[in-house]
PDB file of C-alpha atoms in Angstrom:
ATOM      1  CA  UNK A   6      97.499 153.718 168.838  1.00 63.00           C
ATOM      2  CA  UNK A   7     100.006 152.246 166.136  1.00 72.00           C
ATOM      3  CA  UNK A   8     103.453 153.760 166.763  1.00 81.00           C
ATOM      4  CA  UNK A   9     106.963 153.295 165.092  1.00 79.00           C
ATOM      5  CA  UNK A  10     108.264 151.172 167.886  1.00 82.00           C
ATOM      6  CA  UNK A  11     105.393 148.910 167.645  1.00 81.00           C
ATOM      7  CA  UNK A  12     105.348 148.432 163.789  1.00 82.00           C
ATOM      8  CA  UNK A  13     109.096 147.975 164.591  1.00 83.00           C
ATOM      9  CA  UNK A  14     108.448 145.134 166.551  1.00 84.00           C
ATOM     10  CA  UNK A  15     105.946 143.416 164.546  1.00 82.00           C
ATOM     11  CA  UNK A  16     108.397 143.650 161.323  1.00 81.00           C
ATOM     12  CA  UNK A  17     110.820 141.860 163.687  1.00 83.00           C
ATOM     13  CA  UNK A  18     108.808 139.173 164.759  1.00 81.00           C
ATOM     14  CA  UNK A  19     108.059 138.335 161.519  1.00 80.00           C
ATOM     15  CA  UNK A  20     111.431 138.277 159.575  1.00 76.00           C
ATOM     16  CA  UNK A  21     112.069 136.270 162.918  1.00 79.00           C
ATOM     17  CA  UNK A  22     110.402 133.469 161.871  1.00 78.00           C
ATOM     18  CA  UNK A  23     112.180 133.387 158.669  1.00 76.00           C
ATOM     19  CA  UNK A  24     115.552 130.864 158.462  1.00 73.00           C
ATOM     20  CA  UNK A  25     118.247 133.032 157.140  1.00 71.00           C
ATOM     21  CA  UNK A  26     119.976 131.041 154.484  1.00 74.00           C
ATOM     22  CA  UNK A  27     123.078 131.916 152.673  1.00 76.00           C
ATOM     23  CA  UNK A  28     123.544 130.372 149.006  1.00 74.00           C
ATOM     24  CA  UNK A  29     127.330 130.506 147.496  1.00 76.00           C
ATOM     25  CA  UNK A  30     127.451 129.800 144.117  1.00 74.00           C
ATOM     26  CA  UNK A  31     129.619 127.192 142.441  1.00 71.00           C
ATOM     27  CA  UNK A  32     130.212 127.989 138.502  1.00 66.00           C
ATOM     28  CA  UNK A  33     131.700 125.387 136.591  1.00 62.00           C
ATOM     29  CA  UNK A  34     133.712 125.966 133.493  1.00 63.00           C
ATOM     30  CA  UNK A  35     132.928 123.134 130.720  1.00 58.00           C
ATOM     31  CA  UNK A  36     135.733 122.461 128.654  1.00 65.00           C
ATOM     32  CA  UNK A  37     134.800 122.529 124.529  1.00 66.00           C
ATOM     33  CA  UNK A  38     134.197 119.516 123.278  1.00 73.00           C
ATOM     34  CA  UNK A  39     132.080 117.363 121.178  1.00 76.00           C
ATOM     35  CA  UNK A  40     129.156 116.229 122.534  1.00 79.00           C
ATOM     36  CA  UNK A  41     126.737 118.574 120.160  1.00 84.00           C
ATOM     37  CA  UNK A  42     128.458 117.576 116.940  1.00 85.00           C
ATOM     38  CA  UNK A  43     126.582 116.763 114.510  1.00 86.00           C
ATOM     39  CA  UNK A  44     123.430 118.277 115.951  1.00 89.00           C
ATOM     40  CA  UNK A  45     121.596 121.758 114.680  1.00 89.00           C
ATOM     41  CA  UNK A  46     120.180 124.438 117.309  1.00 91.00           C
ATOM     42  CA  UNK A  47     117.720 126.677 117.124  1.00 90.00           C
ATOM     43  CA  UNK A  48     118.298 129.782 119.653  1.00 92.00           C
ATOM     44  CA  UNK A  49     115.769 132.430 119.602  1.00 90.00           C
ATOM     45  CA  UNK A  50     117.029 135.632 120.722  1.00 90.00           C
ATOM     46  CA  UNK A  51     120.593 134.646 120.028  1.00 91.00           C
ATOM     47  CA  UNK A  52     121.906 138.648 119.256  1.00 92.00           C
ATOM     48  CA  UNK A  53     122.199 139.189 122.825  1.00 92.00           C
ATOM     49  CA  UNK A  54     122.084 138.460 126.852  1.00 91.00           C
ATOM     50  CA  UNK A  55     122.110 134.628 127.453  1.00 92.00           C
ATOM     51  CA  UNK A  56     121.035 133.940 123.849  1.00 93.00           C
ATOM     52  CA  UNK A  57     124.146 134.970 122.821  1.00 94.00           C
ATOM     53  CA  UNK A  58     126.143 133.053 125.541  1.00 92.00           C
ATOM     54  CA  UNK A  59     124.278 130.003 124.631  1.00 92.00           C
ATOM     55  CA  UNK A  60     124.983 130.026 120.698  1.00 93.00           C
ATOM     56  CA  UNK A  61     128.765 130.380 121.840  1.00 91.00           C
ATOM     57  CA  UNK A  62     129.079 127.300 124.105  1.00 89.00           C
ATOM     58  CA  UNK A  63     126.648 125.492 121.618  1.00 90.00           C
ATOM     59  CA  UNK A  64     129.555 125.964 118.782  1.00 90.00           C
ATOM     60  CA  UNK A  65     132.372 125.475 121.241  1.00 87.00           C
ATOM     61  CA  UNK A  66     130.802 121.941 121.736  1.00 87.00           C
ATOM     62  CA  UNK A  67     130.118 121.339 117.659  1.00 88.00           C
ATOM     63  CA  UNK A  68     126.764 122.214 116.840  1.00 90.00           C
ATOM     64  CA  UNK A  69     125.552 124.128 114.009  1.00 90.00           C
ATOM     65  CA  UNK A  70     123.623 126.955 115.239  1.00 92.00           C
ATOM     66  CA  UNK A  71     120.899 128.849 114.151  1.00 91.00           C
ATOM     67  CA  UNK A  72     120.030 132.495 115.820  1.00 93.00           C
ATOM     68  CA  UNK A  73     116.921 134.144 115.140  1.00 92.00           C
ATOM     69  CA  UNK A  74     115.972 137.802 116.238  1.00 92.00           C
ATOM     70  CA  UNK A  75     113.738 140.576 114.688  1.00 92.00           C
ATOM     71  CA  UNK A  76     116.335 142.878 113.946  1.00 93.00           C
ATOM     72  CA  UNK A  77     118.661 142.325 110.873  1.00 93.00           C
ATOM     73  CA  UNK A  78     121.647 144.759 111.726  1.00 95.00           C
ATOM     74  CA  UNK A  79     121.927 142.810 115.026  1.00 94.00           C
ATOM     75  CA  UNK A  80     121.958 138.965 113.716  1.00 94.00           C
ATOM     76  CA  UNK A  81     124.887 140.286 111.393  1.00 93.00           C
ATOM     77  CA  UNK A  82     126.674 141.553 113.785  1.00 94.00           C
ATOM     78  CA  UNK A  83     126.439 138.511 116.149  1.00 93.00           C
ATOM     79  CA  UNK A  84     127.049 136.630 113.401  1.00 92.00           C
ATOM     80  CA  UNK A  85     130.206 138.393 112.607  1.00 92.00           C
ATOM     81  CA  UNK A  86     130.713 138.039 116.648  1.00 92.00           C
ATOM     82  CA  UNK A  87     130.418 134.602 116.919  1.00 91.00           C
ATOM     83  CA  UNK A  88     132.896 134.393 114.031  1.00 84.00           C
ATOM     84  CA  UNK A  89     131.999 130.413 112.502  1.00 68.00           C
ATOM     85  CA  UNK A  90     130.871 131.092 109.361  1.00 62.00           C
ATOM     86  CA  UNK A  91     130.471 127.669 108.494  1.00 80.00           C
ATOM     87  CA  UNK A  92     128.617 126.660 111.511  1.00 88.00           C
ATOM     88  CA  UNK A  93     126.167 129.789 112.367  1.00 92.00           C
ATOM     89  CA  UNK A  94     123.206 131.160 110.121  1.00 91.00           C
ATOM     90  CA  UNK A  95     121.507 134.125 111.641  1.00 91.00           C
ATOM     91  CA  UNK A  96     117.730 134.003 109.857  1.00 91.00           C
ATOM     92  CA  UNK A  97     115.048 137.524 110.875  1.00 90.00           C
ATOM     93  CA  UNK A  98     112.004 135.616 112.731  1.00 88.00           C
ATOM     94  CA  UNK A  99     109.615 137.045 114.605  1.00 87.00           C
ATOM     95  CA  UNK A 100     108.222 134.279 116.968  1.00 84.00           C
ATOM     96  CA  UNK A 101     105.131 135.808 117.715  1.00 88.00           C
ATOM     97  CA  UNK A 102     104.346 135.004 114.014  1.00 88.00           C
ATOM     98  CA  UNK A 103     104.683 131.426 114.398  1.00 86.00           C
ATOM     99  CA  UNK A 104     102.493 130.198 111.198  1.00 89.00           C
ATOM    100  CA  UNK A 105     105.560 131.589 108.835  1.00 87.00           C
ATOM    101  CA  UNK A 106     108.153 129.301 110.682  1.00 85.00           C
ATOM    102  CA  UNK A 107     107.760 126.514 108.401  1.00 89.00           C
ATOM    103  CA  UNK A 108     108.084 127.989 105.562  1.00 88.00           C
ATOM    104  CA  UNK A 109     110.973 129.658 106.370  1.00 85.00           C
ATOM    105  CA  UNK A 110     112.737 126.661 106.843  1.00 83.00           C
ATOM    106  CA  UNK A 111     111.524 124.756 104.403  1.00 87.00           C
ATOM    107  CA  UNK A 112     113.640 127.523 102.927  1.00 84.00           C
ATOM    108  CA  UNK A 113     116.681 127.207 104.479  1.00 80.00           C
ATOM    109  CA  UNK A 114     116.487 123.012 103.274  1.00 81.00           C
ATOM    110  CA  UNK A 115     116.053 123.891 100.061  1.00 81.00           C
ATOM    111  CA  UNK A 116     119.747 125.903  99.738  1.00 74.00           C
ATOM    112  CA  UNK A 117     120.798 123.166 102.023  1.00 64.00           C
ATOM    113  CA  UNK A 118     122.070 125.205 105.071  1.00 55.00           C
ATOM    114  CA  UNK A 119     120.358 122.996 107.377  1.00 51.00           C
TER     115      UNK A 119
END
């Protein structure tokens, strides 16, 4: 017969054999600068979350950046957010439709935004 002791026991034992390990992160803080200058990014899902975060340190180090989402209100408004009009273009693509992709920015070259 199985009892709570028992199961006890055998949970136990097996964590047992486990090494605890204790991780401590260490965030660094990179200082703007210039090593993207120059260069253009393309950052799907840029509105929001780590997107977001990314187009931000992306400009802070000179790139031009382009952020893509499905939802127009929200590319304005981290557009608006991000606040560099001359260095952020917020374009509606869906990227499970990739066949329109090149068009699209065959686009954008044409009114020479990218």
């Amino acid at each position: 017969m199985i009892t709570i002791s028992r199961i006890k026991k055998a949970v136990t034992l097996f964590w047992s054999a486990f090494k605890v390990v204790n991780v401590y992160p260490n965030v660094a803080v990179i200082s703007p600068n210039s090593l993207l200058a120059g260069r253009c990014a393309l950052i799907t899902g840029g509105t929001g979350g780590i997107g977001y975060s990314i187009a931000e340190t992306f400009l802070k180090s000179g790139a031009f950046v382009i952020i893509t989402g499905r939802n127009p209100e929200k590319i304005k408004n981290a557009c608006e957010k991000l606040n560099n009009e001359s260095r952020v273009l917020g374009i509606c693509l869906d990227n499970t439709k990739v066949h329109t992709f090149q068009g699209i920015f065959d686009e954008l070259q044409k009114k020479n935004r990218m």
